[in-house]
Coordinates of C-alpha atoms in Angstrom, one line a residue:
M1 CA 0.0 0.0 0.0
V2 CA 1.1 3.6 -0.4
T3 CA 2.5 4.6 3.0
A4 CA 5.2 7.3 2.4
S5 CA 4.3 10.9 2.4
P6 CA 3.9 12.8 -0.9
E7 CA 7.1 14.7 -0.3
T8 CA 9.2 11.6 -0.3
L9 CA 8.1 9.8 -3.5
V10 CA 6.7 10.2 -6.9
L11 CA 3.5 8.2 -7.5
V12 CA 3.1 7.0 -11.1
I13 CA -0.2 5.4 -12.3
L14 CA 0.6 3.1 -15.3
G15 CA -2.3 3.8 -17.6
N16 CA -4.3 6.8 -18.8
G17 CA -7.8 5.5 -19.3
G18 CA -10.9 4.7 -17.3
H19 CA -9.4 2.4 -14.7
A20 CA -6.5 4.8 -14.2
R21 CA -9.0 7.6 -13.3
V22 CA -10.6 5.3 -10.8
V23 CA -7.2 4.5 -9.3
Q24 CA -6.4 8.2 -9.2
N25 CA -9.6 8.9 -7.3
A26 CA -8.8 6.2 -4.8
L27 CA -5.4 7.9 -4.1
L28 CA -6.8 11.4 -3.4
P29 CA -5.6 13.7 -1.9
V30 CA -2.2 12.3 -3.0
M31 CA -1.3 13.6 -6.4
A32 CA -0.2 11.0 -9.0
M33 CA 1.2 11.2 -12.5
M34 CA -0.7 9.1 -15.1
V35 CA 1.4 7.7 -17.9
D36 CA 0.5 6.1 -21.2
E37 CA 2.4 3.4 -23.1
D38 CA 4.7 5.9 -24.8
D39 CA 5.6 7.4 -21.4
E40 CA 6.2 3.9 -20.0
R41 CA 8.9 3.3 -22.6
R42 CA 10.6 6.5 -21.4
I43 CA 10.4 5.5 -17.8
D44 CA 12.5 2.5 -18.6
Q45 CA 15.3 4.9 -19.7
I46 CA 15.4 6.8 -16.4
A47 CA 18.3 6.2 -14.1
P48 CA 17.6 3.6 -11.4
Q49 CA 18.6 5.9 -8.5
M50 CA 15.8 8.4 -9.6
R51 CA 13.3 5.6 -10.1
A52 CA 14.1 4.4 -6.5
M53 CA 12.0 7.3 -5.2
W54 CA 9.0 6.4 -7.5
R55 CA 6.1 4.0 -6.6
F56 CA 4.0 2.6 -9.4
V57 CA 0.3 1.7 -9.4
V58 CA -1.3 -0.3 -12.2
G59 CA -4.1 1.7 -13.8
V60 CA -5.1 -0.5 -16.8
G61 CA -8.2 -2.7 -17.0
D62 CA -6.7 -5.5 -19.2
L63 CA -5.7 -8.3 -16.9
G64 CA -2.8 -9.5 -19.0
K65 CA -1.3 -6.1 -19.3
R66 CA -2.0 -5.4 -15.6
R67 CA -0.1 -8.6 -14.5
A68 CA 2.9 -7.8 -16.8
M69 CA 3.1 -4.2 -15.4
Y70 CA 2.7 -5.4 -11.8
E71 CA 5.6 -7.8 -12.2
K72 CA 7.8 -5.4 -14.2
Y73 CA 7.4 -2.4 -11.8
D74 CA 6.7 -4.1 -8.4
C75 CA 3.5 -2.0 -8.1
V76 CA 2.0 -1.0 -4.8
G77 CA -1.6 -1.5 -3.8
V78 CA -4.3 1.0 -3.2
V79 CA -7.2 1.1 -0.6
H80 CA -9.8 3.8 -1.2
G81 CA -10.8 5.8 1.8
A82 CA -14.4 4.8 1.3
A83 CA -13.7 1.1 1.5
M84 CA -14.0 -0.9 4.7
V85 CA -11.3 -3.4 5.5
C86 CA -12.2 -5.3 8.7
T87 CA -9.7 -6.4 11.3
G88 CA -8.4 -9.8 10.4
A89 CA -8.6 -9.4 6.7
I90 CA -5.3 -9.9 4.8
L91 CA -4.5 -7.7 1.8
N92 CA -1.5 -8.9 -0.1
H93 CA 1.0 -6.8 -2.0
G94 CA -0.4 -4.8 -4.9
V95 CA -4.1 -5.3 -4.4
Q96 CA -6.6 -2.5 -5.3
I97 CA -9.6 -2.0 -3.0
M98 CA -12.0 0.5 -4.5
A99 CA -14.8 2.7 -3.0
G100 CA -17.7 0.9 -1.4
A101 CA -15.8 -2.4 -1.0
I102 CA -16.3 -4.3 2.3
I103 CA -13.5 -6.8 3.1
Q104 CA -14.7 -9.1 5.9
P105 CA -12.6 -10.6 8.7
G106 CA -10.7 -13.6 7.5
A107 CA -10.8 -12.6 3.9
V108 CA -7.5 -13.0 2.0
I109 CA -7.2 -10.8 -1.1
G110 CA -4.4 -11.3 -3.6
E111 CA -1.9 -14.1 -4.1

């Protein structure tokens, strides 16, 4: 999950369509940069020491592309402020819990 303050990292949403906008809304009030496929190619050329301060969130709806991006960029998860995650629920790395979701005690989300 995104835990660092906005001053210490750059948050990048990989995608620029409908799902990316939903993810961006879940991250508010934190500002995030949305990138498309052309921008993604440029990200790969940025020095690793600069990218170390960046955190990536997958913002594409296509499951195949989403998994590939998650694995390539070690993407962080998102929990919308209007979601309810009960004590005893387990959210694994990279999951996205959107507004209105209720995750019950004992639930395990993600791999």
